[in-house]
XYZ file of C-alpha atoms in Angstrom:
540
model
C 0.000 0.000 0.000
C 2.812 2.396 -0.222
C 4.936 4.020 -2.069
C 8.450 2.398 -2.034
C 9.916 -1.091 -2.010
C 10.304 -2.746 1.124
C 13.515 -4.090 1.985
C 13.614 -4.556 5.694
C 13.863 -2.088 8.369
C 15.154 1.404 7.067
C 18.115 3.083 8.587
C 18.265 6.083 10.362
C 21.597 8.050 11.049
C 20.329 10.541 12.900
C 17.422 12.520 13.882
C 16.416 15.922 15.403
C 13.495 17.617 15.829
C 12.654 21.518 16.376
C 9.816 23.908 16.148
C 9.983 23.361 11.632
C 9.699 19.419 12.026
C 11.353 16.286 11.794
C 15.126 16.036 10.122
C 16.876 13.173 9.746
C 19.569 11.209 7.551
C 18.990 8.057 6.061
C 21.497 5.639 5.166
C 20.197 4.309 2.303
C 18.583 7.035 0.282
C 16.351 5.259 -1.917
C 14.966 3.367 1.140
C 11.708 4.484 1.477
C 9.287 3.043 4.243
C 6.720 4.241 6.462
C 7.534 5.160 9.914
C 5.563 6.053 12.823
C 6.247 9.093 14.917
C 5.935 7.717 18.763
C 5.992 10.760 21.445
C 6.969 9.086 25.176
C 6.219 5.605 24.192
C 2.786 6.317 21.965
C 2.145 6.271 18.508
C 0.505 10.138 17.752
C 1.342 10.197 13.625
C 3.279 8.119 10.641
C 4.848 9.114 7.392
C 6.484 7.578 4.631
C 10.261 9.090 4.608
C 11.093 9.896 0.872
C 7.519 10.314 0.045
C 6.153 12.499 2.343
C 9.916 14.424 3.338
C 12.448 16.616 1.296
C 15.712 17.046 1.119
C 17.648 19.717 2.936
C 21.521 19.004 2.047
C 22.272 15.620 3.689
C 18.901 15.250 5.746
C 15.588 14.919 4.782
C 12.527 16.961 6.322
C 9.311 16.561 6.859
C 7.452 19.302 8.249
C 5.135 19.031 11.713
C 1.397 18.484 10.482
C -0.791 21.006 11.275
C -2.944 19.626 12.989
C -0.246 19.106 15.649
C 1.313 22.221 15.931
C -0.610 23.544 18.972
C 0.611 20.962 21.422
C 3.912 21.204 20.346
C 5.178 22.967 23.353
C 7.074 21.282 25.817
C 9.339 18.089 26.151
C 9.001 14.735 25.147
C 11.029 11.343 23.970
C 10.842 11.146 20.365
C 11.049 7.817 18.237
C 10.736 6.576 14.384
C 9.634 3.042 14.457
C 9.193 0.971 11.137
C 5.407 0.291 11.139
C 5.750 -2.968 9.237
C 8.585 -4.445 11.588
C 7.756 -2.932 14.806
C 11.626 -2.121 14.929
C 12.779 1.247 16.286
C 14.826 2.961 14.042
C 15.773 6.733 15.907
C 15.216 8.300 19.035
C 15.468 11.847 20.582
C 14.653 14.311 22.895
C 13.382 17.084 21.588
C 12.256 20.638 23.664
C 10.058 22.623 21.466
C 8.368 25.739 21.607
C 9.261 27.056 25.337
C 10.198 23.377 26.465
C 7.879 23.792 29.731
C 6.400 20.607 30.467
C 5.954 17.551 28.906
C 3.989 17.531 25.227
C 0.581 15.476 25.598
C -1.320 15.342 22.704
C -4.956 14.745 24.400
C -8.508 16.159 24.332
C -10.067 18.663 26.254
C -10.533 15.492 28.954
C -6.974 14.004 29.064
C -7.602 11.178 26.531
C -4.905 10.408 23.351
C -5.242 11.886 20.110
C -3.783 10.438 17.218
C -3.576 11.430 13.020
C -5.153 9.188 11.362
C -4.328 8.540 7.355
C -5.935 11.798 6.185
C -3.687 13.951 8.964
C -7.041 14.315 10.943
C -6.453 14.558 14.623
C -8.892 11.718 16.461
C -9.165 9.218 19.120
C -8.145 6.621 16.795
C -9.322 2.932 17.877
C -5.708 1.746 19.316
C -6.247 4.073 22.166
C -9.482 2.301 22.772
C -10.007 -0.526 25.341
C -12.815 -3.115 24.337
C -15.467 -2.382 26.185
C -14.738 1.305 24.536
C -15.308 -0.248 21.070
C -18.335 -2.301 21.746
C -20.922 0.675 20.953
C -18.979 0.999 17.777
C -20.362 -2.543 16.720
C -23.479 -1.967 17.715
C -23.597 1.065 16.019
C -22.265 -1.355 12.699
C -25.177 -3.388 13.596
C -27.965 -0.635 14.102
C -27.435 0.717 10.443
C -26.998 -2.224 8.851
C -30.029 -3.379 10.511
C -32.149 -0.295 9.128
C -30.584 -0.229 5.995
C -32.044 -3.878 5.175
C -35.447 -2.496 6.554
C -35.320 0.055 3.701
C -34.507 -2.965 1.136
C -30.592 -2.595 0.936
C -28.205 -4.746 1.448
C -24.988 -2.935 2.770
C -21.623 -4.705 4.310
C -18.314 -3.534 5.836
C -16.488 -0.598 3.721
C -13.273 0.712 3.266
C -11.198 0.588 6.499
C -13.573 -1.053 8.343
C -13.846 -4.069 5.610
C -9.955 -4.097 5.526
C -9.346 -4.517 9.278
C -11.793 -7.060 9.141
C -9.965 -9.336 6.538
C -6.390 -8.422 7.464
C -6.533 -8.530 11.025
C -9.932 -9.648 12.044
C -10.675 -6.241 13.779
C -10.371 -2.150 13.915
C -7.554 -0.737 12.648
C -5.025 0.722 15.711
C -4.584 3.643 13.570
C -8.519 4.449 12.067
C -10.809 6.541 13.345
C -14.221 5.619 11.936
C -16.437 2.882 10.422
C -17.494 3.120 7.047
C -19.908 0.924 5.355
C -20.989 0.508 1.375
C -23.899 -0.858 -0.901
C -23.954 -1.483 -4.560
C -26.946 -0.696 -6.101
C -28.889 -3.147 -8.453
C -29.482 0.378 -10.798
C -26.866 0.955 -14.072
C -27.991 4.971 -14.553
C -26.293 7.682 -11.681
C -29.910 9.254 -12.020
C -31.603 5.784 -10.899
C -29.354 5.453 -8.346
C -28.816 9.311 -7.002
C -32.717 8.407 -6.459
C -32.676 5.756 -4.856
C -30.161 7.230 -2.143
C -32.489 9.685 -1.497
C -35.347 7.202 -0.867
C -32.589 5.024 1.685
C -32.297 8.428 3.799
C -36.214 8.883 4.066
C -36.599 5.651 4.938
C -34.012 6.054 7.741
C -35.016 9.344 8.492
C -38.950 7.763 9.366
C -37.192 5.167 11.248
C -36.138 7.796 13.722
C -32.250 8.205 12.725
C -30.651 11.755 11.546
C -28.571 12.039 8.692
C -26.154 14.053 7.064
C -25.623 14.015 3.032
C -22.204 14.298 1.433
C -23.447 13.613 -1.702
C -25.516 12.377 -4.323
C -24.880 8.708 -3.150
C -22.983 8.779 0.338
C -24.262 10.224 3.411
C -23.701 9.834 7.529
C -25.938 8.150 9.899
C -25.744 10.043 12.820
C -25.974 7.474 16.272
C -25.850 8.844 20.078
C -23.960 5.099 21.487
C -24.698 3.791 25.229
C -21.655 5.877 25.900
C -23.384 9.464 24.879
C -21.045 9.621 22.138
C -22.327 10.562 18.993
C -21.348 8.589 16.337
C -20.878 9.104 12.241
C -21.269 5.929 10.615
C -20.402 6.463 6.519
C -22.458 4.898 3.965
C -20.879 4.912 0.401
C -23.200 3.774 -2.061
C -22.129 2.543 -5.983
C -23.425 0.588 -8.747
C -22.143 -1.076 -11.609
C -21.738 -0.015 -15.114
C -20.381 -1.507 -18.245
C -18.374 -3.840 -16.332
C -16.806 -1.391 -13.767
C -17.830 -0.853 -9.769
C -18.022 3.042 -8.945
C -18.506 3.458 -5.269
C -18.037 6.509 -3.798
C -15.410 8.279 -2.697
C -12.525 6.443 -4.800
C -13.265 3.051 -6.266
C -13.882 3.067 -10.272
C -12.111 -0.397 -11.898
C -13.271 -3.305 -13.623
C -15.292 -5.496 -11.555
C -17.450 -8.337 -11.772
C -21.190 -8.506 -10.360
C -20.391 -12.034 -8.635
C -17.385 -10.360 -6.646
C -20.408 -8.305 -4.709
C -22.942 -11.082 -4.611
C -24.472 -13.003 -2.991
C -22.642 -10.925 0.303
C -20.760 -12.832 2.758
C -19.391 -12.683 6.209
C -16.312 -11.318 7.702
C -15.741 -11.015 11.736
C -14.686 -8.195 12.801
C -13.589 -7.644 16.988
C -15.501 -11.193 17.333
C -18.460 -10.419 15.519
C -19.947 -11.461 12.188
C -20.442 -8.844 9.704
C -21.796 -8.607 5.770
C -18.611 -8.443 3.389
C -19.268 -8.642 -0.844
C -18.725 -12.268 -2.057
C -15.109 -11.566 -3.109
C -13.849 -8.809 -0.186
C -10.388 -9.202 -1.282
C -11.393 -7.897 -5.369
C -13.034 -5.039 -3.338
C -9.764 -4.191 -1.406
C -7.925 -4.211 -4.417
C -10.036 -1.922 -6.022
C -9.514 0.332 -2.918
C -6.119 0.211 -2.012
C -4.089 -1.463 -4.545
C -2.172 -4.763 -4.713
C -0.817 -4.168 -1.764
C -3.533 -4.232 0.677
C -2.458 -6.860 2.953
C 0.540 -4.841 3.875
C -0.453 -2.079 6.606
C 0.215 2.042 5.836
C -1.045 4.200 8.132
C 0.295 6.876 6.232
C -1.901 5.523 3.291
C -2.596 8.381 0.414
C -5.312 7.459 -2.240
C -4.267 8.070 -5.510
C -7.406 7.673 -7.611
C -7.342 7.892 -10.958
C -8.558 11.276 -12.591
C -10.933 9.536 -14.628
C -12.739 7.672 -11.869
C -12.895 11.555 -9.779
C -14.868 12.817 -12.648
C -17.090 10.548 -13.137
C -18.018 10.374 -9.375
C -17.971 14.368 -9.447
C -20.052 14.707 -12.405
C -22.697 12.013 -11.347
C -22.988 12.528 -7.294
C -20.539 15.432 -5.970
C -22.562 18.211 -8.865
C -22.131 21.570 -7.307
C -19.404 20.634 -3.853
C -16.561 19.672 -5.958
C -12.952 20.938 -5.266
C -14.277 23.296 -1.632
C -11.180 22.595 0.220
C -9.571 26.043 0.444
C -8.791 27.525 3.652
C -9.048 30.846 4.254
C -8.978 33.162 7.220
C -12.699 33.940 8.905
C -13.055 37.412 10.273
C -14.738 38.032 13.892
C -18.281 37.932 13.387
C -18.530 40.046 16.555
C -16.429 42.329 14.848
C -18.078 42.168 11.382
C -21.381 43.015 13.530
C -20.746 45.596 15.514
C -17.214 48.147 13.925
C -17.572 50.503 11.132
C -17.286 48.588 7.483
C -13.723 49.246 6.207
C -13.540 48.300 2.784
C -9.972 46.914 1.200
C -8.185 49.651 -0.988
C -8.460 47.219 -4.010
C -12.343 48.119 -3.567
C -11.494 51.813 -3.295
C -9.377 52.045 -6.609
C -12.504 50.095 -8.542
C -14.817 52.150 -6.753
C -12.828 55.253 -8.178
C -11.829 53.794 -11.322
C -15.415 53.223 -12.712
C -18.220 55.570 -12.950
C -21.659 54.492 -12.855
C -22.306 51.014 -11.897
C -25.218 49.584 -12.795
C -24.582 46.356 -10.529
C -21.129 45.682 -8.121
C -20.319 42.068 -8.117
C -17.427 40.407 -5.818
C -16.791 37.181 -6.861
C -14.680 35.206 -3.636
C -16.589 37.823 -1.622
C -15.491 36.228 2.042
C -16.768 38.202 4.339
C -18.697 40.237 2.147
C -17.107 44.076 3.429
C -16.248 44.924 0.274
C -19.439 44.187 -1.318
C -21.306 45.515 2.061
C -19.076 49.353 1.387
C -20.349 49.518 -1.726
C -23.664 48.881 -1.578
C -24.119 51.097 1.578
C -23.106 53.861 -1.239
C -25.917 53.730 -3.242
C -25.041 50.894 -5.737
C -26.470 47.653 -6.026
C -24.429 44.527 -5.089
C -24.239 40.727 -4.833
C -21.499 39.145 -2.884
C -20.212 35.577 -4.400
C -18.907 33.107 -2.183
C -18.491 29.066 -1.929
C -19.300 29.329 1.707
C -22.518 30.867 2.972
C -20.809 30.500 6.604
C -18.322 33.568 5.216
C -21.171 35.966 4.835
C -23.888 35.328 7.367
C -23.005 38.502 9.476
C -22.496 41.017 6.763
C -26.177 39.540 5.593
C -27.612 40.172 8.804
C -25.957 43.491 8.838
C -27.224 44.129 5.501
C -30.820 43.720 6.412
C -30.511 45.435 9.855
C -29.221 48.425 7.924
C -31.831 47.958 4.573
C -28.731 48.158 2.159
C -29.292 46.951 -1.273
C -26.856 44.067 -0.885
C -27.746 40.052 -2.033
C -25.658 37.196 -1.403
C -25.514 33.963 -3.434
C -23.301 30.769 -3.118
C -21.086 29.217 -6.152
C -18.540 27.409 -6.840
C -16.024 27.554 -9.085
C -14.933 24.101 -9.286
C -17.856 22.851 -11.184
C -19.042 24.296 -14.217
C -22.527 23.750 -13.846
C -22.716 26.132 -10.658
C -20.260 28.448 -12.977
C -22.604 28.780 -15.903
C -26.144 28.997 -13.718
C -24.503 32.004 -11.396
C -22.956 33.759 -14.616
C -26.633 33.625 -16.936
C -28.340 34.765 -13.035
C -25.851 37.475 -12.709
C -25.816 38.426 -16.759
C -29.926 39.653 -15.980
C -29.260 42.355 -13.196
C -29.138 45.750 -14.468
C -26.045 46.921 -16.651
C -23.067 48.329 -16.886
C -22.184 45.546 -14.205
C -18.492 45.708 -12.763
C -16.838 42.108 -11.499
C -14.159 42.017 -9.040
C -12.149 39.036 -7.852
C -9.642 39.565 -4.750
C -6.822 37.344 -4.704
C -9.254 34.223 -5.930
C -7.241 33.991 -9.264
C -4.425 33.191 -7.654
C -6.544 30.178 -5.217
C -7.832 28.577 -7.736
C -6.998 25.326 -9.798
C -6.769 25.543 -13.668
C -10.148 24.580 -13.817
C -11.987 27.002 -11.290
C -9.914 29.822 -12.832
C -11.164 28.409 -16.465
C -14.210 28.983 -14.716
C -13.660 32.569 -13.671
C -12.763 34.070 -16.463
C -15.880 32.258 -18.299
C -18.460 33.466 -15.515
C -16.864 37.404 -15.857
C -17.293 37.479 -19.166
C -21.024 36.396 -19.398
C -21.279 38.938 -16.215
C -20.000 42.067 -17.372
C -21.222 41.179 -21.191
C -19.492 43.958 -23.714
C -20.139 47.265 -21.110
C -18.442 46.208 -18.125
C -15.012 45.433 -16.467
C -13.696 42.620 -14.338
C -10.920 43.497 -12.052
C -8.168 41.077 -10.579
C -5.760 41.616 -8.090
C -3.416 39.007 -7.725
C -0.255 38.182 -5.478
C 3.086 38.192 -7.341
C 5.742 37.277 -4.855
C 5.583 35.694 -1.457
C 5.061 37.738 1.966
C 7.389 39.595 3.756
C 7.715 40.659 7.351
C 8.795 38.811 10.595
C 4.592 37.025 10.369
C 5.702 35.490 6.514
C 8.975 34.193 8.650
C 6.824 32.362 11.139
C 5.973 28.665 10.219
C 3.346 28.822 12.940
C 1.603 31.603 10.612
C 2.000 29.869 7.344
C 0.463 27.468 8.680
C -2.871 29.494 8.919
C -2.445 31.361 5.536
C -5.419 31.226 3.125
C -5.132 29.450 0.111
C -3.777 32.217 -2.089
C -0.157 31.493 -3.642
C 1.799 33.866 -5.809
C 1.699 32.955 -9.090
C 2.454 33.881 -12.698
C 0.964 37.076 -13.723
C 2.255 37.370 -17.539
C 0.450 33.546 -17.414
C -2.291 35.079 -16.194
C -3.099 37.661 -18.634
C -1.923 35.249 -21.589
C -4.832 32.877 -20.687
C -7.117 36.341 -20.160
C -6.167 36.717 -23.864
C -6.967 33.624 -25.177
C -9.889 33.415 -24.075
C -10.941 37.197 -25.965
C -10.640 39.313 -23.082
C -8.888 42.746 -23.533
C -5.923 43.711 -20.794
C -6.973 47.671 -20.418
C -4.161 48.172 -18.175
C -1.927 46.251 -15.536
C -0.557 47.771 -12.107
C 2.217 46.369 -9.946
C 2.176 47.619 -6.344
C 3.014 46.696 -2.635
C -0.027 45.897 -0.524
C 0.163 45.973 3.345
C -1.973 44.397 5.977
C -3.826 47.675 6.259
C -5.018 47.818 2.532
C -7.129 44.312 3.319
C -10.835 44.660 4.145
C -12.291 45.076 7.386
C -12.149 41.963 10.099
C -8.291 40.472 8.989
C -5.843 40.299 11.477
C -3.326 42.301 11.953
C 0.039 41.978 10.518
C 3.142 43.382 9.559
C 3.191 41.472 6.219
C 3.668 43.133 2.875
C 3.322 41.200 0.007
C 3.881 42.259 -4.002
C 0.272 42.008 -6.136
C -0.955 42.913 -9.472
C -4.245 44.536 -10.613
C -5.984 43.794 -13.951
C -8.591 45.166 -15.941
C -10.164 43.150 -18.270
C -13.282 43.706 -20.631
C -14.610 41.854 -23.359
C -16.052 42.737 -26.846
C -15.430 46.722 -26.937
């Protein structure tokens, strides 16, 4: 299941640690095996150490995950052990941040916290006693239960199905239990259907649940424990001769490798598995399944994420930016301070017949101009961003609308640009530092929306970053760590795909931009950083 060739235990010259991360030397150099990261004695994270490290002259590095970094301060005994041998391979102790104390990753009530595969910080099942893990499986049991009341047949998914075969229980280093159905349906619309009917049906049989998509959802359990519990349910179906089950499998599969189901046991019990669990596996995880990674990275095809995008994920594809969320007590209550990117457009244009802000965030730039008279709509992929300065707008009767998109999928792209392409003309489009955050595709996307937007009277403004941040914050890896997702990036690129795709540069300013030229609610910080502004129209 990983990435290199295993060749025995790999060998570790040395190894320090400090507030950046692991470094370490290897003596063979090609050796690449996953290790797990023990802190006094317990297993907290793993990593693979060519794949998931780089080099730094004679050592190798591999960064702290984030989702460690705020109990990194203190002291504790350090080790690399091979995951596969059980051998210990380096040791150390390390002081980090102030070096008061001893480091305990733990929750808010003193129990261990682990990373699971994805980097997600949990209370992954090897920290777990039995009696801890018996609402778990009867949790398993409970949905399974229902979801043969509603007429499916589901069985052990994903982790859960591969701890089951390989080791005849949970997985030390999982978090979760997942659980999957194929569908007797060929069409994604029969089948997006039909999921919908499974979640009624388990919604009148008195059990909450949360949709991820058109075919997977969460069942939503409060155990003997008072835990509440997510149990996954990835539905698929199969289609000339390949399974697609949601979230990564698409390969060529047979119908009599799913049924009739068997049984595996998993922690002593007897669960549903397909007829062939070890095909299914495969199809997962590769060849290698019966060799354990808990540093596992899927690597599906980009013709399987596609198809599962086009058919079930429609209009959620590609949200995984992060970007920094204002106050909302501050959004509510302190004067509106617009960014000076919205100042220059404000002064650069004359009438506007609408003010659009694509990657509005917040929504203060969109909120400053509206509250001068002209109408606006504020564009963002999360309605979470812009609840205040929609509350705000209402208390304070500005003309100011708000609308979710995404840019990730065209089919959001092209209904927001024909809604937007009706509100009264010239209209002006503005896009702050979303250029430079998006993928190829969702800035394919951009440009397409802006020009049905601002049709052949109106401009779309950019303003991009061109060079990294400076100042003693852009030094801090503590602070890069919370950066939004903007990254400098190519500006002559940039305008050349602007071009291609028949929009006219009008002009092109290079500038410095502080901290205090950003909109309302950011933090403060002494960080500079080197952008670009663009005008672009269309047709004139």
């Amino acid at each position: 299941m990983g990435t290199g060739t295993r060749r025995g235990p790999v060998t570790v010259r040395s190894l320090r640690a400090d507030d950046d991360g692991l470094s370490f030397v290897l003596a063979d150099r090609d050796h690449d095996v996953v290790v797990d990261v023990l802190f006094d004695g317990r297993r907290v994270w793993s990593f693979w150490t060519l794949r998931d490290s780089e080099p730094r002259g004679r050592e190798r590095h591999v960064p702290w995950p984030s989702a460690l970094v705020r109990f990194l301060d203190g002291q504790a005994s350090l080790a690399l052990v091979d995951h596969v041998s059980g051998e210990q391979v380096a040791a150390v102790d390390a002081t980090l941040g102030s070096g008061a104390g001893r480091i305990r990753v733990v929750d808010s009530k003193g129990r261990p916290l682990g990373l699971d595969k994805s980097l997600t910080l949990s209370r992954l099942f090897d920290s777990r006693d039995p009696d801890q893990l018996a609402p778990l499986l009867s949790s398993i049991d409970t949905v399974l239960e229902a979801l043969q009341r509603c007429g499916m047949d589901a069985f052990l998914a994903y982790g859960t199905l591969l701890g089951a075969v390989r080791e005849g229980g949970l997985i030390g280093h999982d978090s979760d239990a997942d659980l999957g159905y194929v569908s007797r349906f060929d069409h994604p619309a029969e089948v997006v259907a039909e999921s919908f009917r499974l979640q009624r049906h388990l919604v009148e049989l008195g059990l909450s649940v949360t949709r991820y998509s058109g075919i997977a959802f969460r069942v939503n359990l409060v155990e003997s424990d008072g835990v509440v519990r997510g149990l996954d349910v990835f539905g698929g179906f199969m289609r000339d001769g390949h399974l697609y089950l949601m979230g990564e499998v698409g390969a060529p599969f047979q119908r009599d490798w799913v049924w009739p189901l068997t049984t595996v046991t998993l922690e002593g019990r007897s669960f549903p598995a397909p007829a062939r669990p070890e095909r299914l596996l495969e199809a997962m995880y590769g060849p290698g399944w019966r060799t354990p990674d808990p540093a596992y990275k899927f690597e599906t095809p980009t013709a399987t994420v596609r198809r599962l995008d086009g058919w079930f994920r429609g209009t959620r594809a590609g949200r995984d930016l992060v970007w920094e969320i204002p106050s909302r007590r501050r959004l509510r209550t302190r004067p509106v301070r617009p960014s000076a990117f919205a100042r220059w457009v404000r002064r650069s244009e004359g009438a506007i017949g609408t003010f659009v802000d694509l990657g509005c965030g917040a929504g203060t730039d969109v909120f400053w101009m509206a509250k001068r008279g002209t109408p606006a709509v504020g564009v963002d992929f999360k309605p979470s961003h812009y609840q205040s300065m929609v509350a705000r707008a209402a208390r304070d009767q500005v003309p100011l609308t708000f609308t979710w998109a995404n840019l990730n999928e065209l089919r959001s792209a092209l209904a927001t640009g024909a809604e937007l392409a009706r509100r009264p003309g010239p209209r002006v489009v503005t896009a702050r530092h979303l250029a430079d955050a998006l993928d190829p595709t969702g800035l394919e996307h951009l440009l397409r929306l802006a020009r049905m937007v601002v049709g052949d009277s109106g401009r779309l403004y950019l303003q991009v970053l061109r060079s990294p941040a400076a100042g003693p914050a852009a030094q801090d890896p503590r602070q890069q760590l919370r950066r939004p997702g903007a990254e400098p990036g190519d500006v002559d690129a940039l305008v050349e795909q602007i071009v291609q795709r028949g929009g006219r540069v009008e002009s092109r300013h290079d500038l410095v931009e502080s901290a205090a030229d950003g909109p309302h609610g950011t933090e403060p910080s002494e960080e500079k950083r080197e952008v670009t502004r663009v005008v672009v129209s269309w047709q004139r």
